[in-house]
Amino acid sequence: MGRRRQSVTIKHVAADAGVSLQTVSRVINKEPNVRPAMKERVQASIDKLGYVPSIAAQRMSGSRSYLILAINDRDRTIADWRARDGRDWVDQMLLGGMLTAAERGYRMIFELIDTHSDHVERELGAAIAALQPDGVIVTPPHSENPQITGLLAENGIPFARIGSKEDGPGIAMTMGDELLAGKATDHLIELGHMRIGFIAGPDEYSLAGWRTDGWREAMGNAELDCEDLLEQGDFGFESGLAAAQALLDRENPPTAIIASSDQMALAALDVAKERGLHVPRDLSIVSFDNTPIVRFATPSLTAVDQPIARTAARAVELLIDFNKHGAPQAPVVVEGELIVRASTARAPTRSRT
Amino acid sequence: MGRRRQSVTIKHVAADAGVSLQTVSRVINKEPNVRPAMKERVQASIDKLGYVPSIAAQRMSGSRSYLILAINDRDRTIADWRARDGRDWVDQMLLGGMLTAAERGYRMIFELIDTHSDHVERELGAAIAALQPDGVIVTPPHSENPQITGLLAENGIPFARIGSKEDGPGIAMTMGDELLAGKATDHLIELGHMRIGFIAGPDEYSLAGWRTDGWREAMGNAELDCEDLLEQGDFGFESGLAAAQALLDRENPPTAIIASSDQMALAALDVAKERGLHVPRDLSIVSFDNTPIVRFATPSLTAVDQPIARTAARAVELLIDFNKHGAPQAPVVVEGELIVRASTARAPTRSRT
DNA sequence: ATGAAAGCGCTAACAC
DNA sequence: GTGTTAGCGCTTTCAT
């Protein structure tokens, strides 16, 4: 193995084209002040020799690293991965971001950081120092962790905060949670439901709150009461079970339930079945996230799709263009959509007391 | 943004510890010939300053890049990603490889390469030149593409060929397909099945052949006939439909079917249902791959699990240790297992003619 | 519009 | 054992 050096470097190209290194560098970086003829000659040599610049060398001399770093919460990501229940957040984020990055000559690196650890700064700091990424994408709950956003800001690294709309450094991005929760609620209202229960997510996630807000607002617009119709979970299956039980144990139970995560919706479905309630005849269910499994549930779940891939792609673009355009003024919204499947139907005509 | 230089470099550490750069370098790289006292002093400075070496600079000076490149087939990966049907190959490979790499101070980068393109060399060559990875993991069908393995070998880059057991450069790795197909077959034989159909995968994949071999051998060992019991698909759902139809149209149809992919098994399940055959009472089904959806099918499918994460992890280790230990002599087998679920049962007592 | 020189952060090779 | 020197491939100055 030994020293594996670059086989064809900028020097070879320069020699082949009979120009200086600088000129080649200028052509590579599409800089102005190169005569078209010269440019062509150099490009010909590049193609002929199959030259590709080394990103290590580029980074070394103070230019870009052409690396975008995407970080996710360590524990959650590993738990999802082990569970193997088809959650495809990582896939969607990776592919969405990667393909867009590739189009622009960038690469995306995926990394896990522990939110709760006291070593956040160490871990993230190490990744930054080692990789020197040109941009970082952070997802919940990292995107609202001031320790993380602060470190990034300090280091002057452009970053996108997915699932965060606060002011401050970094590009704030959301998937329109509030609006989507409203759409889901409206969908049920149109089907004649008046008692629409909502299973909220945990407070640590702002987006959980936005979803609840969207439901509340849509209910208000339709002059429907939210009283007794809200329960809170932690996005996980178990918590969904408890929340659904509580909702259906009410004196005047809901005829429809919106859960702020797929797992909680699946739990609600189980609870309904257990109680002999037919979905969607007796109870309609809408879920949030739209991970693959909800399509394979029986009945398949009407769900709010989170456009993770599109969001990651957009984040990559914004990050790459950051130097030119700077950060957008307002939070960037990459809007998801409501996908109607078989778990929602007209409200039952009379109450099942 | 401007020139974002490393905030704390080896120089700072050297100055702080009052030693030469080289000594610091030696400590970082755990080289011998550093007195314990010295080592401690330097390490203290490193910790104090929060120093982390820049991989770009390390790579520049001819040492390792600490990057492992994992490449997959472009079209297939994108198709899977778009389909969103819960296939988690990318997830499993990425996380499995990444976590192991991280333990050793390495990073894994995921990349897609087009197999069928004439530009394989260009694409892969570019990735190699830009990234200078210390190792590459290739998966089927790349792992059996001589253009790819040849290029890697030429460049002297250690690589692992997953799903390939031919001799030649690179580390050959399999998940024990033949043996696993045998296990699946034995499982059915133990349940009293004598007519066990097999839906093979496409010839382009050697592992498809190994699976067929394993079935054939197990059948032979039990002195069962394979005649009329083999159909071929392309791993996809549609092809599974056709194959299952053909198998069940036989004069003396099988009482069990093993499909060499989940999608084909799911297709067989659909065909069975359509014909009013109860699974597993009338027909047992075993699938290969064990992607998340098969657990959620009704009934949940007995499946051969492919340990992709473990394989990727092992590949990373072998690659990192390649310089020390070289390539293993024989193909490395990271064996999967048969996961028995609800789609297999005792053979029906009398034939359904 | 092009070229020459300096240096990025680090390690290999060689001194001592 | 430890320090010194040179140089990796590239992009910055700054000349011309």
XYZ file of C-alpha atoms (C1' of nucleotides) in Angstrom:
738
model
C 0.000 0.000 0.000
C 2.535 2.539 1.154
C 2.095 6.189 0.350
C -0.864 6.420 -1.888
C -0.396 9.775 -3.544
C -2.661 11.452 -5.978
C -1.937 9.942 -9.356
C -2.713 12.999 -11.408
C -2.417 16.389 -9.806
C -2.844 19.958 -10.822
C 0.825 19.961 -11.751
C 0.344 17.310 -14.393
C -2.503 19.242 -15.872
C -0.510 22.462 -15.846
C 2.406 20.769 -17.520
C 0.201 19.097 -20.078
C -1.576 22.310 -20.933
C 1.601 24.327 -20.743
C 0.247 26.828 -18.274
C 0.784 27.701 -14.642
C -0.871 26.003 -11.702
C -2.931 29.103 -11.047
C -4.569 29.066 -14.393
C -5.605 25.483 -13.885
C -6.886 26.356 -10.449
C -8.892 29.190 -11.921
C -10.475 26.936 -14.460
C -11.367 24.362 -11.842
C -12.985 26.978 -9.681
C -14.722 28.681 -12.568
C -13.121 31.956 -11.734
C -13.318 34.892 -14.110
C -10.317 36.365 -15.847
C -9.427 33.347 -17.911
C -9.552 33.698 -21.642
C -12.003 31.248 -23.245
C -9.295 29.749 -25.408
C -7.097 29.168 -22.400
C -9.975 27.728 -20.486
C -10.703 25.257 -23.234
C -7.121 24.171 -23.488
C -6.911 23.530 -19.781
C -10.250 21.774 -19.692
C -9.062 19.514 -22.486
C -6.042 18.500 -20.444
C -8.198 17.911 -17.404
C -10.484 15.635 -19.353
C -7.623 13.899 -21.066
C -5.823 13.109 -17.850
C -8.976 12.473 -15.890
C -7.947 14.948 -13.278
C -10.070 15.453 -10.181
C -8.973 17.859 -7.455
C -8.254 16.422 -4.046
C -10.670 17.841 -1.538
C -8.063 17.430 1.167
C -5.678 19.722 -0.662
C -8.430 22.166 -1.479
C -9.432 22.343 2.125
C -5.827 22.656 3.220
C -5.213 25.764 1.246
C -8.092 27.458 2.905
C -10.841 26.940 0.407
C -13.924 24.854 0.792
C -14.037 21.253 1.964
C -17.008 20.401 -0.224
C -18.412 18.506 2.701
C -21.840 18.972 4.224
C -22.293 17.414 7.604
C -25.698 16.105 8.635
C -26.079 15.368 12.302
C -28.795 13.463 14.067
C -29.539 12.474 17.595
C -27.469 9.475 18.521
C -29.775 7.546 20.831
C -32.901 7.979 18.806
C -31.261 7.112 15.531
C -29.658 3.996 16.909
C -32.893 2.938 18.566
C -34.790 3.336 15.286
C -32.151 1.439 13.424
C -32.202 -1.452 15.853
C -35.979 -1.578 15.938
C -36.036 -2.203 12.213
C -39.628 -1.156 11.982
C -39.245 0.637 8.726
C -38.691 4.160 9.916
C -36.824 5.710 7.040
C -35.850 9.140 8.323
C -32.158 8.410 7.821
C -32.692 7.064 4.332
C -34.804 9.981 3.264
C -32.475 12.525 4.710
C -29.343 10.909 3.392
C -30.535 10.305 -0.135
C -32.337 13.624 -0.422
C -29.335 15.543 0.772
C -26.730 13.422 -0.924
C -28.138 13.589 -4.414
C -28.495 17.344 -4.280
C -25.024 17.705 -2.826
C -23.594 15.504 -5.556
C -25.142 17.685 -8.241
C -23.145 20.571 -6.873
C -19.918 18.671 -6.403
C -20.396 18.294 -2.667
C -20.534 15.280 -0.429
C -22.730 14.689 2.550
C -21.434 13.013 5.684
C -23.774 11.591 8.237
C -22.900 11.765 11.888
C -24.549 11.001 15.214
C -24.215 13.291 18.199
C -25.451 12.630 21.691
C -27.782 15.431 22.773
C -27.933 14.641 26.418
C -24.264 14.130 26.903
C -22.097 16.734 28.543
C -19.738 16.071 25.694
C -21.823 17.620 22.974
C -19.251 20.289 22.447
C -16.463 17.781 22.377
C -18.217 15.490 19.953
C -19.436 18.163 17.616
C -16.259 20.144 17.981
C -14.256 17.098 16.994
C -16.391 16.485 13.932
C -16.023 20.105 12.877
C -12.290 20.184 13.435
C -11.681 16.902 11.677
C -13.999 17.462 8.736
C -14.145 21.244 8.415
C -17.508 21.019 6.722
C -18.803 23.879 4.631
C -22.224 23.492 6.150
C -24.075 21.524 8.776
C -27.643 20.284 8.882
C -29.117 19.788 12.323
C -32.377 18.055 13.084
C -34.583 17.961 16.164
C -33.824 17.909 18.977
C -30.366 19.242 18.101
C -31.806 22.083 16.103
C -33.115 23.659 19.270
C -30.130 22.908 21.435
C -28.373 26.235 22.052
C -25.179 24.434 22.915
C -25.077 23.036 19.419
C -26.313 26.021 17.472
C -24.051 28.222 19.547
C -20.969 26.189 18.782
C -21.764 26.203 15.098
C -22.344 29.935 15.094
C -19.121 30.563 16.990
C -17.159 28.620 14.433
C -18.749 30.578 11.648
C -20.120 27.503 9.977
C -23.359 27.951 8.038
C -26.023 25.606 9.300
C -29.636 24.720 8.725
C -31.931 24.075 11.644
C -34.635 21.655 10.590
C -37.685 21.765 12.813
C -36.883 25.121 14.327
C -38.243 28.551 13.578
C -36.714 30.716 16.234
C -34.691 33.721 15.262
C -30.973 33.474 15.608
C -28.007 32.161 13.677
C -28.525 29.439 11.132
C -31.255 28.856 8.600
C -34.564 28.003 10.246
C -36.579 25.366 8.398
C -39.881 23.667 9.031
C -42.166 21.309 7.174
C -45.262 23.359 7.919
C -46.405 21.343 10.906
C -49.038 23.764 12.073
C -50.621 24.113 8.692
C -50.544 20.372 8.133
C -52.165 19.615 11.455
C -54.829 22.079 10.357
C -55.270 20.245 7.075
C -55.635 16.926 8.842
C -58.205 18.420 11.175
C -60.107 20.038 8.314
C -60.153 16.731 6.477
C -61.891 15.129 9.442
C -64.245 18.052 9.900
C -65.284 17.742 6.275
C -66.080 14.120 6.966
C -68.496 15.290 9.619
C -66.400 14.658 12.698
C -67.008 17.026 15.581
C -65.149 15.309 18.380
C -61.596 15.080 17.090
C -59.046 13.926 19.618
C -55.394 14.857 19.423
C -52.375 13.014 20.781
C -49.591 15.532 21.145
C -45.875 14.894 21.147
C -43.425 15.710 23.909
C -42.710 19.305 24.903
C -39.004 19.010 24.113
C -39.934 19.253 20.477
C -41.279 22.591 19.358
C -42.782 20.978 16.323
C -44.956 18.887 18.612
C -46.387 22.142 19.911
C -46.927 23.527 16.412
C -48.915 20.468 15.478
C -51.112 20.858 18.503
C -51.565 24.539 17.663
C -52.662 23.687 14.150
C -55.282 21.282 15.428
C -56.520 23.746 18.018
C -56.809 26.509 15.484
C -58.662 24.409 12.944
C -61.056 23.264 15.640
C -61.582 26.855 16.672
C -62.254 27.964 13.113
C -64.951 25.338 12.869
C -66.267 26.380 16.265
C -65.594 22.969 17.693
C -64.575 22.393 21.257
C -61.139 21.007 22.143
C -62.098 20.360 25.721
C -61.160 16.887 26.909
C -59.776 15.983 23.524
C -56.061 16.437 24.077
C -53.627 13.863 25.369
C -49.870 13.884 25.342
C -47.410 11.192 24.403
C -43.699 11.004 23.667
C -43.971 9.943 19.999
C -43.437 6.310 21.013
C -45.862 3.399 20.726
C -46.407 2.790 24.441
C -47.302 6.373 25.121
C -49.744 6.250 22.227
C -51.481 3.287 23.811
C -52.038 5.180 27.045
C -53.150 8.334 25.283
C -55.623 6.512 23.057
C -57.042 4.624 26.023
C -57.545 7.866 27.886
C -59.219 9.528 24.925
C -61.597 6.640 24.304
C -62.423 6.374 27.986
C -63.926 9.853 27.972
C -67.590 10.209 28.683
C -68.068 11.577 25.226
C -65.214 9.994 23.292
C -63.854 11.333 20.011
C -64.926 9.839 16.689
C -61.540 10.617 15.223
C -58.007 10.814 16.531
C -55.004 12.606 15.126
C -51.709 11.364 16.494
C -48.549 13.440 16.113
C -46.488 10.407 15.214
C -46.938 7.166 13.305
C -46.122 5.014 16.266
C -48.766 6.685 18.396
C -51.284 6.350 15.566
C -50.502 2.666 15.228
C -51.019 2.380 18.964
C -54.391 4.084 18.662
C -55.289 1.596 15.954
C -54.424 -1.282 18.265
C -56.468 0.175 21.074
C -59.428 0.617 18.775
C -59.240 -2.979 17.566
C -58.946 -4.227 21.082
C -62.131 -2.425 22.017
C -63.962 -3.765 19.047
C -64.065 -0.413 17.308
C -63.854 -0.649 13.565
C -61.465 1.727 11.854
C -62.572 3.797 10.048
C -66.269 3.045 10.549
C -66.349 3.730 14.275
C -63.145 5.687 14.595
C -61.044 7.593 12.099
C -57.290 7.858 12.616
C -54.736 10.199 11.101
C -51.025 9.885 11.728
C -48.054 12.174 11.368
C -44.782 11.373 9.583
C -45.936 8.796 7.059
C -43.176 6.282 7.541
C -43.511 3.209 5.321
C -45.288 0.981 7.833
C -48.439 3.077 7.979
C -49.118 2.116 4.395
C -48.960 -1.526 5.353
C -51.132 -1.231 8.442
C -54.680 -2.590 8.244
C -56.372 -0.390 7.343
C -53.657 1.718 5.755
C -53.385 4.988 7.618
C -54.272 8.422 6.367
C -51.144 10.358 7.204
C -49.407 13.682 7.084
C -46.272 13.157 5.065
C -43.061 14.780 6.258
C -40.988 15.717 3.209
C -37.682 14.904 4.811
C -35.858 14.241 1.578
C -37.005 17.494 0.030
C -36.142 19.381 3.168
C -32.659 17.927 3.337
C -32.165 18.720 -0.329
C -33.276 22.293 0.177
C -31.032 22.626 3.197
C -28.048 21.491 1.172
C -28.796 24.062 -1.502
C -29.241 26.879 0.955
C -26.023 25.926 2.675
C -24.014 25.777 -0.510
C -25.392 29.109 -1.624
C -24.982 30.625 1.793
C -21.911 32.623 0.895
C -23.600 34.148 -2.082
C -27.069 34.765 -0.736
C -26.717 34.599 3.017
C -29.510 33.211 5.153
C -33.145 33.679 4.154
C -34.951 36.225 6.302
C -37.933 34.129 7.313
C -38.000 30.443 8.224
C -37.964 28.287 5.115
C -41.017 26.079 4.871
C -40.863 22.882 2.844
C -44.448 21.912 3.040
C -45.638 18.353 3.513
C -49.009 17.025 2.492
C -51.934 15.020 3.759
C -52.148 11.581 2.221
C -55.625 10.172 2.476
C -55.822 6.422 2.835
C -58.233 3.973 4.419
C -58.263 4.965 8.066
C -60.534 7.989 7.729
C -64.217 7.951 6.831
C -67.435 9.804 7.555
C -68.202 10.256 11.197
C -70.531 7.617 12.664
C -74.105 8.944 12.590
C -74.964 8.296 16.196
C -72.908 8.080 19.289
C -71.735 4.714 20.549
C -72.397 5.307 24.205
C -17.444 33.440 5.953
C -13.892 34.067 4.775
C -10.991 31.725 5.429
C -12.083 29.368 8.111
C -8.817 28.026 9.391
C -8.332 25.410 12.004
C -8.643 27.175 15.334
C -6.238 24.994 17.234
C -3.531 23.167 15.358
C -0.703 20.874 16.139
C 1.481 23.948 16.510
C -0.543 25.282 19.372
C -0.320 21.988 21.137
C 3.413 21.772 20.552
C 3.918 25.276 21.890
C 1.710 24.642 24.885
C 3.466 21.432 25.754
C 6.840 22.851 24.903
C 7.750 20.078 22.480
C 8.227 19.695 18.762
C 5.465 19.118 16.269
C 6.728 15.670 15.646
C 6.323 14.582 19.221
C 2.746 15.723 19.193
C 2.219 13.882 15.953
C 3.655 10.763 17.533
C 1.301 10.990 20.447
C -1.689 11.503 18.189
C -0.786 8.504 16.141
C 0.053 6.354 19.120
C 3.509 5.707 17.787
C 6.148 4.064 19.960
C 9.283 5.845 21.070
C 7.632 8.462 23.195
C 8.395 8.472 26.870
C 5.280 8.009 29.013
C 5.899 11.267 30.842
C 6.198 13.134 27.572
C 3.128 11.429 26.232
C 1.111 12.481 29.224
C 2.247 16.044 29.008
C 1.319 16.271 25.370
C -1.996 14.548 25.920
C -2.766 17.042 28.652
C -2.210 19.913 26.256
C -4.341 18.217 23.645
C -7.180 17.810 26.087
C -6.775 21.282 27.465
C -6.883 22.935 24.078
C -9.475 20.558 22.685
C -7.257 19.763 19.754
C -8.465 17.447 17.006
C -6.304 16.773 13.953
C -7.597 17.893 10.585
C -8.136 14.884 8.411
C -7.425 17.022 5.367
C -3.962 17.831 6.637
C -3.356 14.255 7.684
C -4.300 13.039 4.269
C -2.182 15.709 2.640
C 0.974 14.599 4.279
C 0.549 11.178 2.868
C -0.991 9.401 5.760
C -4.467 8.044 6.040
C -7.652 9.894 5.159
C -9.658 8.125 7.835
C -12.420 7.777 5.307
C -14.160 4.578 4.300
C -16.213 4.803 1.149
C -19.303 2.645 0.781
C -20.689 2.439 -2.712
C -24.013 1.123 -3.867
C -25.783 0.763 -7.151
C -27.274 4.070 -8.118
C -30.478 3.053 -9.872
C -31.511 0.391 -7.430
C -30.834 2.506 -4.388
C -32.742 5.465 -5.741
C -35.627 3.240 -6.780
C -35.825 1.719 -3.293
C -35.650 5.106 -1.700
C -38.455 6.480 -3.845
C -40.630 3.429 -3.336
C -40.572 4.035 0.411
C -41.636 0.513 1.100
C -39.441 0.124 4.095
C -36.429 -1.513 2.552
C -33.677 -0.593 4.940
C -30.530 -1.799 3.250
C -29.034 1.688 3.219
C -29.893 2.300 6.855
C -28.470 -0.982 7.994
C -25.335 -0.615 5.990
C -24.750 2.979 6.925
C -25.349 2.642 10.640
C -23.578 -0.677 10.927
C -20.548 0.625 9.121
C -20.596 4.080 10.579
C -20.684 3.125 14.213
C -17.814 0.708 13.822
C -15.852 3.246 11.842
C -16.458 5.889 14.486
C -15.095 3.610 17.187
C -11.843 3.516 15.297
C -11.734 7.201 14.492
C -12.866 6.713 10.925
C -15.759 8.107 8.972
C -17.912 6.382 6.421
C -19.073 8.121 3.290
C -21.916 6.781 1.262
C -21.870 7.114 -2.488
C -23.906 5.903 -5.442
C -22.305 4.645 -8.627
C -24.065 3.721 -11.814
C -23.226 0.128 -12.744
C -24.508 0.166 -16.232
C -22.997 3.433 -17.238
C -19.929 3.645 -19.405
C -18.745 6.186 -16.922
C -18.180 3.818 -14.035
C -14.504 4.491 -14.147
C -15.031 8.212 -14.299
C -17.495 8.234 -11.433
C -15.599 5.924 -9.180
C -12.281 7.409 -10.198
C -13.534 10.842 -9.278
C -14.743 9.681 -5.888
C -11.392 8.050 -5.209
C -9.367 11.023 -6.340
C -11.466 13.499 -4.407
C -11.813 11.513 -1.216
C -8.730 9.292 -1.199
C -10.511 6.779 1.008
C -8.526 4.283 3.034
C -10.946 1.563 2.086
C -13.982 0.927 -0.064
C -16.968 -1.327 0.486
C -18.707 -2.539 -2.626
C -22.034 -4.314 -2.735
C -23.791 -6.353 -5.404
C -23.861 -5.934 -8.282
C -20.756 -3.752 -8.069
C -18.885 -6.364 -6.120
C -18.789 -8.590 -9.153
C -18.105 -5.896 -11.694
C -14.509 -6.347 -12.828
C -14.382 -2.776 -14.045
C -14.937 -1.622 -10.494
C -12.844 -4.146 -8.642
C -10.123 -3.691 -11.231
C -10.002 0.048 -10.773
C -9.851 -0.312 -7.021
C -7.087 -2.878 -7.235
C -5.115 -0.731 -9.652
C -5.237 2.178 -7.275
C -4.067 -0.001 -4.455
C -7.092 0.733 -2.330
C -8.178 -2.037 0.037
C -11.767 -3.016 -0.607
C -14.375 -5.436 0.588
C -16.621 -7.216 -1.880
C -19.913 -7.992 -0.220
C -21.809 -10.778 -1.935
C -18.847 -12.115 -3.823
C -16.653 -15.094 -3.167
C -14.456 -15.262 -6.196
C -10.737 -15.192 -5.810
C -8.965 -12.025 -6.714
C -8.134 -8.686 -5.166
C -10.258 -7.381 -2.336
C -11.831 -9.090 0.620
C -14.586 -11.472 -0.418
C -17.563 -11.499 1.923
C -20.854 -13.328 1.970
C -23.735 -13.735 4.368
C -23.836 -17.494 3.973
C -26.587 -17.586 1.383
C -26.200 -21.204 0.455
C -26.230 -22.411 4.003
C -29.186 -20.211 4.851
C -31.225 -21.444 1.927
C -30.441 -24.886 3.228
C -31.670 -23.963 6.678
C -34.883 -22.570 5.270
C -35.413 -25.737 3.284
C -34.649 -27.959 6.256
C -37.101 -25.990 8.345
C -39.826 -26.787 5.847
C -38.772 -30.402 5.537
C -39.011 -30.763 9.293
C -42.536 -29.469 9.055
C -43.302 -32.365 6.751
C -43.185 -30.554 3.426
C -42.006 -32.641 0.514
C -42.864 -30.394 -2.395
C -40.930 -27.220 -1.721
C -40.908 -24.685 -4.526
C -38.156 -22.167 -4.990
C -38.262 -18.781 -6.669
C -34.726 -17.907 -7.686
C -33.255 -14.473 -8.239
C -31.685 -13.134 -11.418
C -28.493 -14.631 -12.811
C -26.617 -11.329 -12.611
C -26.332 -11.903 -8.901
C -24.125 -14.777 -7.862
C -25.791 -14.867 -4.503
C -29.054 -15.698 -6.231
C -27.355 -18.811 -7.546
C -25.942 -19.713 -4.139
C -29.389 -19.580 -2.637
C -30.720 -21.883 -5.281
C -27.806 -24.235 -4.708
C -28.531 -24.360 -1.005
C -32.133 -25.306 -1.623
C -31.187 -27.924 -4.167
C -28.652 -29.467 -1.867
C -30.979 -29.629 1.117
C -33.633 -31.196 -1.059
C -31.126 -33.723 -2.284
C -30.006 -34.571 1.233
C -33.583 -35.342 2.136
C -33.995 -37.287 -1.081
C -36.663 -34.950 -2.318
C -37.169 -34.116 -5.938
C -36.592 -30.604 -7.249
C -38.209 -31.337 -10.559
C -40.757 -28.739 -11.583
C -40.225 -26.797 -8.412
C -37.935 -24.033 -9.603
C -38.961 -20.688 -11.061
C -36.906 -17.601 -11.650
C -37.661 -13.956 -10.878
C -35.688 -10.720 -10.747
C -36.122 -10.033 -7.017
C -39.020 -7.673 -7.811
C -42.676 -8.027 -6.880
C -44.054 -8.483 -10.390
C -41.683 -11.271 -11.214
C -42.650 -12.956 -7.965
C -46.270 -12.891 -8.989
C -45.538 -14.698 -12.226
C -43.256 -17.221 -10.585
C -45.723 -18.045 -7.833
C -48.529 -18.440 -10.363
C -46.427 -20.819 -12.385
C -45.477 -22.856 -9.347
C -49.039 -23.163 -8.102
C -50.294 -24.036 -11.575
C -48.229 -27.208 -11.602
C -50.041 -30.499 -11.721
C -48.618 -31.350 -8.368
C -48.081 -27.951 -6.788
C -45.713 -27.255 -3.887
C -46.999 -27.002 -0.324
C -44.288 -24.514 0.492
C -42.436 -21.822 -1.386
C -39.111 -20.214 -0.649
C -38.582 -16.909 -2.425
C -35.107 -15.433 -2.732
C -36.348 -11.947 -1.928
C -38.957 -10.351 0.276
C -40.766 -8.737 -2.595
C -41.151 -12.053 -4.379
C -42.342 -13.688 -1.160
C -44.901 -10.963 -0.657
C -46.014 -11.564 -4.215
C -46.375 -15.280 -3.512
C -48.490 -14.389 -0.497
C -50.758 -12.274 -2.671
C -51.109 -15.043 -5.224
C -51.980 -17.528 -2.507
C -54.634 -15.247 -1.047
C -56.081 -14.634 -4.473
C -56.450 -18.355 -5.010
C -58.078 -18.870 -1.671
C -55.100 -20.667 -0.236
C -54.576 -20.008 3.422
C -51.049 -19.212 4.519
C -49.648 -21.105 6.316
C -52.350 -23.785 6.495
C -52.418 -24.579 2.781
C -49.132 -23.051 1.778
C -46.013 -22.137 3.730
C -43.867 -19.234 2.587
C -40.307 -18.277 3.460
C -38.677 -15.091 2.272
C -35.115 -13.869 1.943
C -33.749 -10.574 3.241
C -36.100 -9.874 6.132
C -36.738 -6.220 5.419
C -39.103 -4.598 7.913
C -42.286 -5.039 5.910
C -42.293 -8.822 6.088
C -42.879 -8.552 9.802
C -45.945 -6.463 9.145
C -47.378 -8.687 6.441
C -50.396 -10.856 7.326
C -49.337 -13.407 8.309
C -45.885 -12.187 9.244
C -43.337 -13.953 7.095
C -40.777 -16.489 8.185
C -37.632 -15.052 6.696
C -33.929 -15.468 6.250
C -32.359 -12.393 7.773
C -29.472 -10.765 5.946
C -27.110 -9.297 8.539
C -26.226 -6.245 6.504
C -25.269 -4.100 9.458
C -22.976 -6.738 10.886
C -21.449 -7.347 7.498
C -20.780 -3.668 6.925
C -19.287 -3.407 10.394
C -17.033 -6.369 9.766
C -15.997 -4.957 6.412
C -14.993 -1.693 8.031
C -12.869 -3.526 10.575
C -11.166 -5.679 8.002
C -10.465 -2.639 5.871
C -9.008 -0.627 8.722
C -6.829 -3.551 9.758
C -5.900 -4.335 6.206
C -2.432 -2.858 6.445
C -1.645 -4.850 9.516
C -3.227 -8.166 8.694
C -3.741 -8.121 4.960
C -6.739 -9.798 3.389
C -8.188 -12.970 4.877
C -7.391 -16.053 2.817
C -10.905 -17.437 2.474
C -14.121 -15.509 1.918
C -15.397 -14.004 5.144
C -18.827 -15.267 6.045
C -21.050 -13.182 8.277
C -23.831 -15.611 8.731
C -27.475 -14.642 8.758
C -30.239 -16.598 10.432
C -33.674 -17.999 9.818
C -36.378 -16.124 11.664
C -39.452 -18.234 12.080
C -42.709 -16.333 12.076
C -46.261 -17.107 11.131
C -46.057 -18.016 7.458
C -44.731 -21.538 7.913
C -46.599 -24.491 9.399
C -46.899 -28.240 9.058
C -47.544 -29.454 5.568
C -51.218 -30.055 4.739
C -52.036 -33.710 5.314
C -53.567 -34.428 1.948
C -53.070 -32.855 -1.406
C -55.410 -30.162 -2.607
C -55.831 -31.488 -6.138
C -5.212 37.852 -18.107
C -1.463 35.088 -16.313
C 2.454 33.697 -13.317
C 5.505 33.209 -8.991
C 5.886 32.650 -4.214
C 4.174 31.532 0.211
C 1.826 28.709 3.205
C -2.337 25.797 4.917
C -1.672 21.435 8.993
C 0.346 17.544 9.104
C 3.680 13.382 8.697
C 7.911 10.868 6.579
C 12.544 10.761 6.497
C 16.347 11.719 8.480
C 19.236 13.748 11.894
C 20.975 13.957 16.708
C 13.575 9.417 22.418
C 13.192 13.809 20.289
C 13.846 17.624 16.937
C 14.560 19.340 12.050
C 13.564 19.556 7.339
C 11.015 18.960 3.403
C 6.935 18.491 0.996
C 1.964 16.597 0.118
C -1.789 19.435 -3.670
C -3.886 23.180 -3.674
C -5.345 28.316 -3.242
C -4.202 32.354 -1.704
C -1.766 36.741 -1.954
C 0.885 39.705 -4.879
C 3.465 40.679 -9.146
C 3.535 41.342 -13.964
